[in-house]
Short mmCIF file of N, CA and C in Angstrom, two decimals:
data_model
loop_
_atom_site.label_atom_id
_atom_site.label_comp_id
_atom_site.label_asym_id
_atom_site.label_seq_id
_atom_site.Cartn_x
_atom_site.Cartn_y
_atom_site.Cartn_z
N UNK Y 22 0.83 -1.18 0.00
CA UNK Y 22 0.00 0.00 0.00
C UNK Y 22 0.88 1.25 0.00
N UNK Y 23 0.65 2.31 -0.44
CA UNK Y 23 1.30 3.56 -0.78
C UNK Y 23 1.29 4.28 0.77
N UNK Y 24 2.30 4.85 0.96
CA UNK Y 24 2.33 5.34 2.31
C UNK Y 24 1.85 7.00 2.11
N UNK Y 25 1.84 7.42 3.31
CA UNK Y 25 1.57 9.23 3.08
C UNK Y 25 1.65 9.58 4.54
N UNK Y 26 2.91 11.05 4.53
CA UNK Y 26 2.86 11.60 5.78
C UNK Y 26 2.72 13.44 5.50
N UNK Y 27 2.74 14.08 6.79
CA UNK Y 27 2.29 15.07 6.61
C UNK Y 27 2.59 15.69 7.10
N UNK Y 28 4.00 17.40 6.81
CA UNK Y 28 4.45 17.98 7.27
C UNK Y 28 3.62 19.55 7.67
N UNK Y 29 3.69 19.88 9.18
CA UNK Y 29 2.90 20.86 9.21
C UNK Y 29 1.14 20.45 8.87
N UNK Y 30 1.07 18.85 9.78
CA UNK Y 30 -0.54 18.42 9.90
C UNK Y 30 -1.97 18.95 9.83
N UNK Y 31 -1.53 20.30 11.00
CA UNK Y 31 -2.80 20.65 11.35
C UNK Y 31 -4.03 19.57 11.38
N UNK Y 32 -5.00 20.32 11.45
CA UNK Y 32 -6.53 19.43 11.47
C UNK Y 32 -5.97 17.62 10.88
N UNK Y 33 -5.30 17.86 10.00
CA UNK Y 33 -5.25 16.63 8.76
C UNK Y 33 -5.79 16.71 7.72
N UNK Y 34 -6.24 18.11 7.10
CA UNK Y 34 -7.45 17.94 6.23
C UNK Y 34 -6.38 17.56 4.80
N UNK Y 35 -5.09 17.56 4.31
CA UNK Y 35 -4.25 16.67 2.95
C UNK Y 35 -4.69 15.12 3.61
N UNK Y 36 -4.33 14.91 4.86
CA UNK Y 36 -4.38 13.39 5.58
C UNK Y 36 -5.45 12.86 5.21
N UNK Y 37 -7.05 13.44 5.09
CA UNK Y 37 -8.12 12.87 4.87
C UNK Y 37 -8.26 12.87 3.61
N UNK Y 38 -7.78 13.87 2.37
CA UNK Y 38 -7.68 13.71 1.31
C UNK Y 38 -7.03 12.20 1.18
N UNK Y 39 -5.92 12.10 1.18
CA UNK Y 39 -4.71 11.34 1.18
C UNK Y 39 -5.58 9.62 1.25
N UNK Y 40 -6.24 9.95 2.82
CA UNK Y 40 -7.14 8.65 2.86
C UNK Y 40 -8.30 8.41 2.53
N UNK Y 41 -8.72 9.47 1.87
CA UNK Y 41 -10.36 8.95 1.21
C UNK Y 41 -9.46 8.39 -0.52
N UNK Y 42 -8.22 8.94 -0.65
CA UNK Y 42 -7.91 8.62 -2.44
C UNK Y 42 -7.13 6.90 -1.63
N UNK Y 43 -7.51 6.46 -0.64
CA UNK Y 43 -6.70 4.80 -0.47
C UNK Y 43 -5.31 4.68 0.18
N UNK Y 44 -4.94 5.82 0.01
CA UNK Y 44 -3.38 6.21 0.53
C UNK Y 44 -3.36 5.37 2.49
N UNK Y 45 -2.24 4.66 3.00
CA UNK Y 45 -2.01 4.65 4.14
C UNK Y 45 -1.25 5.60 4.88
N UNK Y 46 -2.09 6.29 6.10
CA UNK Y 46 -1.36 7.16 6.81
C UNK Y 46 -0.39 6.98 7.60
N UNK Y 47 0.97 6.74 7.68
CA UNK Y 47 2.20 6.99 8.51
C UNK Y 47 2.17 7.64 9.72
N UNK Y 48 2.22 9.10 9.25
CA UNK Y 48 2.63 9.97 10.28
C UNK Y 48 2.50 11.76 9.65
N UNK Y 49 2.14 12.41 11.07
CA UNK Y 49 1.78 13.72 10.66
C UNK Y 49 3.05 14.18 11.93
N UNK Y 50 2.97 15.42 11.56
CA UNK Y 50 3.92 16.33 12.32
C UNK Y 50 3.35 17.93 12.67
N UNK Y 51 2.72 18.43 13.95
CA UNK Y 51 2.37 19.30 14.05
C UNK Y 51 2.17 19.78 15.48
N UNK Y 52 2.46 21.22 15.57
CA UNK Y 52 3.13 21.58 16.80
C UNK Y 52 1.77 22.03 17.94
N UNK Y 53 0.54 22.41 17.57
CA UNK Y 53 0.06 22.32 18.53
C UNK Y 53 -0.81 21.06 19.18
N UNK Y 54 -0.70 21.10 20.01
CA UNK Y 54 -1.66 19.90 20.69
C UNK Y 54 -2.50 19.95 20.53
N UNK Y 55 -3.47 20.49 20.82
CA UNK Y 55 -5.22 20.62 20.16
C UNK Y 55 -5.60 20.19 19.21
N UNK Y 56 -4.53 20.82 18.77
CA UNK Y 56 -5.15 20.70 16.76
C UNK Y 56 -4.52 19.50 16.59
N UNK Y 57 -3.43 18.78 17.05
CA UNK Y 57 -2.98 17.38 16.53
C UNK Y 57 -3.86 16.85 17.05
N UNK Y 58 -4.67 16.28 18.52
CA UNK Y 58 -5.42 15.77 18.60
C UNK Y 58 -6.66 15.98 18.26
N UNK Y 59 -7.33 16.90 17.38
CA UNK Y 59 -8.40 17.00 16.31
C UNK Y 59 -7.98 15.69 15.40
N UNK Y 60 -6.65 15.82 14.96
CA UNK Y 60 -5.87 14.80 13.40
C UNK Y 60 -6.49 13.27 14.01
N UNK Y 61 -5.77 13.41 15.18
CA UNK Y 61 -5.75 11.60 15.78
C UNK Y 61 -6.62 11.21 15.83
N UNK Y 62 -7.66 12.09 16.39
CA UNK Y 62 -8.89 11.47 16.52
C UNK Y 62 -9.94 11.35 15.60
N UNK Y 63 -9.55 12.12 14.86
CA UNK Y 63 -10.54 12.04 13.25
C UNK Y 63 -10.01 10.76 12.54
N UNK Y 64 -8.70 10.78 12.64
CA UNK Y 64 -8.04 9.79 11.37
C UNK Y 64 -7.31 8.45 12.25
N UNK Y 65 -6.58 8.66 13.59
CA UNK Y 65 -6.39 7.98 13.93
C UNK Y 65 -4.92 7.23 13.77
N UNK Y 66 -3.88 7.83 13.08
CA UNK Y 66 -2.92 8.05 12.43
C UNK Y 66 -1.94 8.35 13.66
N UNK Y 67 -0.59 8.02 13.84
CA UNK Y 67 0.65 8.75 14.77
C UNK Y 67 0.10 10.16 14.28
N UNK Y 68 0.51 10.81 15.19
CA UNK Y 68 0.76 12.67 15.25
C UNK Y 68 1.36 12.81 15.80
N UNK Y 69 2.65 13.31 15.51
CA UNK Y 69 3.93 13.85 16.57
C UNK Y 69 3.62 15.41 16.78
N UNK Y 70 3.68 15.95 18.39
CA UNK Y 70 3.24 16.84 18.27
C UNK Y 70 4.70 17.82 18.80
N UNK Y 71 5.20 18.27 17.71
CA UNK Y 71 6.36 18.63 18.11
C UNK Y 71 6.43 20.02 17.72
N UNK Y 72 7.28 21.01 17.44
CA UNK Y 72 7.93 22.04 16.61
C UNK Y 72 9.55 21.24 15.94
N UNK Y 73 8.87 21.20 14.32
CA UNK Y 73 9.20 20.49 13.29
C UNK Y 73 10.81 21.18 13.37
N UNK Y 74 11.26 22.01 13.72
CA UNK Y 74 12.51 23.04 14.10
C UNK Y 74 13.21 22.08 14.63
N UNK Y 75 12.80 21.06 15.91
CA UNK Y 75 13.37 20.24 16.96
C UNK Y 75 13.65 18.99 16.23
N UNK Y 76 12.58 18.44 15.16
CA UNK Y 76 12.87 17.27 14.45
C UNK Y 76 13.79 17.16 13.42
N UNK Y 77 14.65 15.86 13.38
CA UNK Y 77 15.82 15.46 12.98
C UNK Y 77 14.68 14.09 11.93
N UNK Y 78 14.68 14.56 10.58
CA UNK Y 78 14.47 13.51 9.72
C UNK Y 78 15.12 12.37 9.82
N UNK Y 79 15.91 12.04 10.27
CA UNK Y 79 16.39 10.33 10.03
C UNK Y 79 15.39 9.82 11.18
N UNK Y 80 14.53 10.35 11.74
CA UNK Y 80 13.73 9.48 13.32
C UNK Y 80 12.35 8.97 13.07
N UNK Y 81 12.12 9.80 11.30
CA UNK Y 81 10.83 9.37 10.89
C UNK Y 81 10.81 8.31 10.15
N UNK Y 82 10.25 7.21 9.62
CA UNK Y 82 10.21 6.25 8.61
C UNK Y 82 9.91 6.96 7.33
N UNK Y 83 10.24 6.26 6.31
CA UNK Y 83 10.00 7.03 4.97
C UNK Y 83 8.36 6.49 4.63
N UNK Y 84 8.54 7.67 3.78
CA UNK Y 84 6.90 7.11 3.30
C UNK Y 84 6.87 7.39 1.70
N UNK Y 85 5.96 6.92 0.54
CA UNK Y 85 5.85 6.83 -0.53
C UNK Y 85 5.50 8.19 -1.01
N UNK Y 86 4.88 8.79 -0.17
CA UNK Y 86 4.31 10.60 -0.33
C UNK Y 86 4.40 10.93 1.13
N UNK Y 87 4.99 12.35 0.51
CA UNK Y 87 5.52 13.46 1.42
C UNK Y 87 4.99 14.87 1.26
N UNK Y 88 3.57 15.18 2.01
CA UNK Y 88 3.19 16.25 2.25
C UNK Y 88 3.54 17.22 3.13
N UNK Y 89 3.58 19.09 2.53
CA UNK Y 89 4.15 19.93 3.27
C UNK Y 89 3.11 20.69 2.92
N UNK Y 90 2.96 21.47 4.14
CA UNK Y 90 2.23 22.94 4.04
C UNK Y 90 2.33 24.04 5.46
N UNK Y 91 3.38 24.37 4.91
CA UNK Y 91 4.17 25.42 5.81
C UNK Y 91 3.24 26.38 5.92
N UNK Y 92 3.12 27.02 7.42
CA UNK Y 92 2.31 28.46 7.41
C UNK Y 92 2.22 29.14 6.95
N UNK Y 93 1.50 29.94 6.09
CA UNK Y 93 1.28 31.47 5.13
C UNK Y 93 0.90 32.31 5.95
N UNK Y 94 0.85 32.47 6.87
CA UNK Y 94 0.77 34.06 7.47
C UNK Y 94 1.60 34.97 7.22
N UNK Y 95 2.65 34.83 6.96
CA UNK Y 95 4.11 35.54 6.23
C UNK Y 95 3.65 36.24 4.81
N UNK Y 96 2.85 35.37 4.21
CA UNK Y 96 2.64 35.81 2.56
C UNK Y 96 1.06 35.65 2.24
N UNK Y 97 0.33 36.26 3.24
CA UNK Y 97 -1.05 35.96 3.12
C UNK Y 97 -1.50 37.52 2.65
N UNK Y 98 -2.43 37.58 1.69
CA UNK Y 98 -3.59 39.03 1.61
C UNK Y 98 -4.08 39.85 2.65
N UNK Y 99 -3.90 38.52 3.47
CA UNK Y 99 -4.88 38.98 4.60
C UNK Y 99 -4.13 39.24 5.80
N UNK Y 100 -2.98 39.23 5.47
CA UNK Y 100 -2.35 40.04 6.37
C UNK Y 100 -1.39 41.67 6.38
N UNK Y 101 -1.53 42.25 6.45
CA UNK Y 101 -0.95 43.97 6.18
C UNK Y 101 0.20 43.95 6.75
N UNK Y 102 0.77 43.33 7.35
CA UNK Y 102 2.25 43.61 7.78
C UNK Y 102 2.99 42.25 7.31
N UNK Y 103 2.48 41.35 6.55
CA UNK Y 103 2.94 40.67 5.39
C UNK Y 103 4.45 40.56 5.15
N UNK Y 104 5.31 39.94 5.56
CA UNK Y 104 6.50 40.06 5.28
C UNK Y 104 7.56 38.25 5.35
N UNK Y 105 8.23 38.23 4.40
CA UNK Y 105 8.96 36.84 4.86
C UNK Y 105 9.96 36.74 6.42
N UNK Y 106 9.81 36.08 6.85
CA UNK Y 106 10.79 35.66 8.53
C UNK Y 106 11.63 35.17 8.64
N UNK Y 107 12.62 34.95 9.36
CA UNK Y 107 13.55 34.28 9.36
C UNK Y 107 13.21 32.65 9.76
N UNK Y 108 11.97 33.08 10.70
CA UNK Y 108 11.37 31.62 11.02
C UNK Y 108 10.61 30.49 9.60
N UNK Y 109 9.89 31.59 8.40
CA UNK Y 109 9.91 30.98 7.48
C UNK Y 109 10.65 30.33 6.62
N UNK Y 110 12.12 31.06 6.79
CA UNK Y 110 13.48 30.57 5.99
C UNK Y 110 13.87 29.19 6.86
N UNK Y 111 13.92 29.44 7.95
CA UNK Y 111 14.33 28.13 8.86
C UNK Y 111 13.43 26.95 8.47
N UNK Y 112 11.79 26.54 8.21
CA UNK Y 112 11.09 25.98 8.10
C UNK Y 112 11.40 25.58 6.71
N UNK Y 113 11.56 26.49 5.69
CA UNK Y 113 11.85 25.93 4.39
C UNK Y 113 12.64 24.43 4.61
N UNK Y 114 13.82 25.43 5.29
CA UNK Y 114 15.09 24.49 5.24
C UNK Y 114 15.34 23.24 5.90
N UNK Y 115 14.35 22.98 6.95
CA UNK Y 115 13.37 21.95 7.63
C UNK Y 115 12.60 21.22 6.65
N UNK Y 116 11.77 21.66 6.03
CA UNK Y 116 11.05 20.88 4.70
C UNK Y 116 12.10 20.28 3.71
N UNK Y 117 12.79 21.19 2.82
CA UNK Y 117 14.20 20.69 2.43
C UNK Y 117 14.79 19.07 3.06
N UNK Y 118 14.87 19.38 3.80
CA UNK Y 118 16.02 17.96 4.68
C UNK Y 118 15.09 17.35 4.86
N UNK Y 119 13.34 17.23 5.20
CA UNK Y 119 13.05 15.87 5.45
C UNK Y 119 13.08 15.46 3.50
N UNK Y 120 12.88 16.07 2.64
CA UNK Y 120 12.44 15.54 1.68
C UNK Y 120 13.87 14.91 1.33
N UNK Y 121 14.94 15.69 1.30
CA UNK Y 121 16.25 15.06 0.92
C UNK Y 121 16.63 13.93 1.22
N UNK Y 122 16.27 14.06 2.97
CA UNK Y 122 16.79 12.75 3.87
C UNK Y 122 15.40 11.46 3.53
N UNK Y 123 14.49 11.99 3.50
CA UNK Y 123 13.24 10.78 3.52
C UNK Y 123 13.57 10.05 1.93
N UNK Y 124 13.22 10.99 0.94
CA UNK Y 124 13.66 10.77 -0.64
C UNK Y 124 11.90 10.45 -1.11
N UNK Y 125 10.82 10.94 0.01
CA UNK Y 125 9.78 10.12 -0.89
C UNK Y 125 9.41 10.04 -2.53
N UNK Y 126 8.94 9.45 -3.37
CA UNK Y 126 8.77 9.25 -4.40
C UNK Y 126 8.17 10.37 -5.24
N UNK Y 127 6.71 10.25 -3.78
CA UNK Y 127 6.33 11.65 -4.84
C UNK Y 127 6.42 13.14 -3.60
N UNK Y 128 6.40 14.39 -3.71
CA UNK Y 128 6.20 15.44 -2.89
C UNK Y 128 5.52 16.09 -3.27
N UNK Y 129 4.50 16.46 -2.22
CA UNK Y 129 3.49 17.88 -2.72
C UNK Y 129 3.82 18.68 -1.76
N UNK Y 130 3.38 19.82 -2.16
CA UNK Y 130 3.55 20.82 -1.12
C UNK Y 130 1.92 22.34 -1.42
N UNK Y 131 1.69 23.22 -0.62
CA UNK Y 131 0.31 23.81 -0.63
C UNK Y 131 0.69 24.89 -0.30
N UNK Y 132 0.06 26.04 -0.78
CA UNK Y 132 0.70 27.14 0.32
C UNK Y 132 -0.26 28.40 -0.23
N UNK Y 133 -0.03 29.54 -0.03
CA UNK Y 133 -0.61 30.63 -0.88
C UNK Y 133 0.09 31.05 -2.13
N UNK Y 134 -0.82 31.66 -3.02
CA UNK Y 134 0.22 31.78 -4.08
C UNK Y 134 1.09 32.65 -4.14
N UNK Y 135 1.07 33.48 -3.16
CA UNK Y 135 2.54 34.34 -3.25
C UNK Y 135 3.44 34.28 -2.62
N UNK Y 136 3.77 32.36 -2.16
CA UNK Y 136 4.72 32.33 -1.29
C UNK Y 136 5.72 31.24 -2.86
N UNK Y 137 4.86 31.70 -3.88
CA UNK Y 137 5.75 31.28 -4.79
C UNK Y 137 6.99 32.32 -5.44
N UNK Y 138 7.13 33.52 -4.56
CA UNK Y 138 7.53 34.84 -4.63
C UNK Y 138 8.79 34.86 -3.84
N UNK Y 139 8.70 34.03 -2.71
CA UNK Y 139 9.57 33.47 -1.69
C UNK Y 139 10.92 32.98 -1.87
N UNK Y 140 12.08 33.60 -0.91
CA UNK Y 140 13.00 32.71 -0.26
C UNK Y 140 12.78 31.83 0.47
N UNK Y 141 11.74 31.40 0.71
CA UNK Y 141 11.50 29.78 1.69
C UNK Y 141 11.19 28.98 0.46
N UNK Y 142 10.22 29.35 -0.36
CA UNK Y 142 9.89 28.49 -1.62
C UNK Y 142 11.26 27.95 -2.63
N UNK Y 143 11.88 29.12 -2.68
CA UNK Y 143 13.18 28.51 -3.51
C UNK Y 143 14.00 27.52 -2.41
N UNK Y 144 14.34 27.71 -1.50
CA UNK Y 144 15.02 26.79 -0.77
C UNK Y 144 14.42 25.57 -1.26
N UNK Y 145 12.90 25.45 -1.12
CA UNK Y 145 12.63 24.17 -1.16
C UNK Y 145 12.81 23.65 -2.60
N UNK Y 146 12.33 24.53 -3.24
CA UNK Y 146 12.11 24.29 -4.84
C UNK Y 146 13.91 23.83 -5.29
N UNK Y 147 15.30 24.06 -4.98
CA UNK Y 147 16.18 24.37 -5.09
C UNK Y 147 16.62 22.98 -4.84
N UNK Y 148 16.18 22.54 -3.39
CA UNK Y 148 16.32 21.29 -3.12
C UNK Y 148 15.84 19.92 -3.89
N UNK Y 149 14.68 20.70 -4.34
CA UNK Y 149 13.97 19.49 -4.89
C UNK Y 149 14.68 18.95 -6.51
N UNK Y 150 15.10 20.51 -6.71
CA UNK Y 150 15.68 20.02 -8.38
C UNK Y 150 16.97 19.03 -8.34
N UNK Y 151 18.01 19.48 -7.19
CA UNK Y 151 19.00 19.16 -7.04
C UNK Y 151 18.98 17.58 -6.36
N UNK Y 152 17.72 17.09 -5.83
CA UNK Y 152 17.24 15.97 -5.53
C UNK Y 152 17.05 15.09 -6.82
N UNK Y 153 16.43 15.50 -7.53
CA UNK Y 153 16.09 14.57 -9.09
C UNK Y 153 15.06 14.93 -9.22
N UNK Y 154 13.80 15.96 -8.61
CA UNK Y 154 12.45 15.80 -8.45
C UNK Y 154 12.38 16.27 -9.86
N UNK Y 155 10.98 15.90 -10.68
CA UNK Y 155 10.45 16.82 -11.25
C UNK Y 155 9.46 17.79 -10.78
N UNK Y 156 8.98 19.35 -10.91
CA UNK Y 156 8.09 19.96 -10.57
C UNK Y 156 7.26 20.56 -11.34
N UNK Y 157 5.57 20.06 -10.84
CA UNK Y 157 4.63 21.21 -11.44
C UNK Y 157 4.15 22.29 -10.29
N UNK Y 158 4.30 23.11 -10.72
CA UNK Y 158 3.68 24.07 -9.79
C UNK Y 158 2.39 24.72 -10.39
N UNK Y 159 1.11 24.70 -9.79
CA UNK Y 159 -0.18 25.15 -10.39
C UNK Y 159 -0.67 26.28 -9.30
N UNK Y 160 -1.59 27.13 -9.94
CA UNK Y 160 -2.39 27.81 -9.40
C UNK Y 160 -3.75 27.64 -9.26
N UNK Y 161 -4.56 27.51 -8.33
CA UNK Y 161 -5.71 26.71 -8.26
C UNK Y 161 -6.35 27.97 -7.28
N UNK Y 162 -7.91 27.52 -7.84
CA UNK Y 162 -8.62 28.35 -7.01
C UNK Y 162 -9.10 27.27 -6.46
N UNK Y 163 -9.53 27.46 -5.21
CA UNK Y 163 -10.44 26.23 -4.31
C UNK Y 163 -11.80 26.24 -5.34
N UNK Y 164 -12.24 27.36 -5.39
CA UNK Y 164 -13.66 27.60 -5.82
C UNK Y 164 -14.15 26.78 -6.97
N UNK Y 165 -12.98 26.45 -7.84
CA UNK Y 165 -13.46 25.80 -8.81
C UNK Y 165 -13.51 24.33 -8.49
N UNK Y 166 -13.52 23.89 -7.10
CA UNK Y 166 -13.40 22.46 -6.98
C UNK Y 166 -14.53 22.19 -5.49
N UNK Y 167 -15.48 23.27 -5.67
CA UNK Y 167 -16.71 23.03 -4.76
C UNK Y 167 -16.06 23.88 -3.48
N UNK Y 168 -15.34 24.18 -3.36
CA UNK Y 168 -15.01 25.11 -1.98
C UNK Y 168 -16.10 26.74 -2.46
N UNK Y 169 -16.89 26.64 -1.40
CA UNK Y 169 -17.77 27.78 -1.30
C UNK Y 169 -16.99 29.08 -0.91
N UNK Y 170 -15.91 29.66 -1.32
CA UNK Y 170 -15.03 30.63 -1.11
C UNK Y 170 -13.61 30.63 -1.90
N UNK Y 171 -13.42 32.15 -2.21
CA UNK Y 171 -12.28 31.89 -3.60
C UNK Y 171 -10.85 32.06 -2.91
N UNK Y 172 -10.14 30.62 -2.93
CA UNK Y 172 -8.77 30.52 -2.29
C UNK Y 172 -8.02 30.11 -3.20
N UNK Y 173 -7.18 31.39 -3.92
CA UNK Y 173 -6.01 30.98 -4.93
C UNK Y 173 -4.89 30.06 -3.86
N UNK Y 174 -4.75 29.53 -4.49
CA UNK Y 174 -3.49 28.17 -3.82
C UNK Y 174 -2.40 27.96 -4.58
N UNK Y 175 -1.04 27.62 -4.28
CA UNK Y 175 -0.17 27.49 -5.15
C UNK Y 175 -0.41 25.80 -4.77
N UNK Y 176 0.12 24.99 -5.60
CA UNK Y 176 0.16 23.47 -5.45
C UNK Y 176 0.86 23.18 -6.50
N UNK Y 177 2.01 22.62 -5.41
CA UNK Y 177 3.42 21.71 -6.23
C UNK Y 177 2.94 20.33 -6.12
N UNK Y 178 3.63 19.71 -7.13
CA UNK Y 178 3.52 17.67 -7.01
C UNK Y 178 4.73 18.02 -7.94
#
């Protein structure tokens, strides 16, 4: 069976994607408690509830797919003081190394679309070429896929 884990978990809502398309869940990674135990208990899946900063990729098992979706508050509309962090650059470079060190087969990643504008995005994007990946990067509105509200999305595979 195809594995699938999930960087930056939250709720789980890639995780439930992931497992309504057949996928087996591994493992999620996400730093608050609350919200990881929303994941566990919906899906039922490991949730490490850590700050992904502290985690050392060689401690996770690999999995066949490797989901990321780093925070956008940094590069959101909806925020007015909008700016990239140093904490976002660090997280890139965190995403980077699990994908390097894990090697999953396939990687997606989610984010807003103007964090395709980003020094955290190239880190990752940088990594990934120099990995062997191939990349599509799309622009998607939620709206056109039944989401009752218009959320441009960037989405790598």
């Amino acid at each position: 069976m195809t594995t699938f884990a999930s960087l930056y978990g939250g709720f789980g809502g890639a995780d439930v994607g992931a497992q309504a398309a057949g996928l087996e869940l591994a493992w999620s990674i996400e730093m608050d408690a609350a919200i990881a135990d929303v994941a566990h208990s919906n899906l039922g899946h490991r949730v490490y509830v850590r700050d992904i900063l502290e985690c050392d990729p060689m401690d996770f098992d690999a999995v066949d797919i490797l989901h990321a979706s780093p925070p956008c508050p940094s590069f959101s509309l909806a925020n007015a003081n909008a700016g990239e962090t140093d904490l976002d650059i660090a997280l890139a470079c965190k995403t980077a190394a699990f994908v390097t060190t894990l090697k999953p087969t396939c990687f997606t990643l989610e984010n807003v679309w103007a964090y395709r504008n980003s020094k955290s995005w190239h880190i990752i994007e940088d990594a990934l070429w120099l990995a062997g990946y191939w990349l599509s990067v799309e622009h998607c509105n939620a709206a056109d896929f039944g989401v009752p509200q218009t959320r441009k999305r960037m989405i790598v595979r």
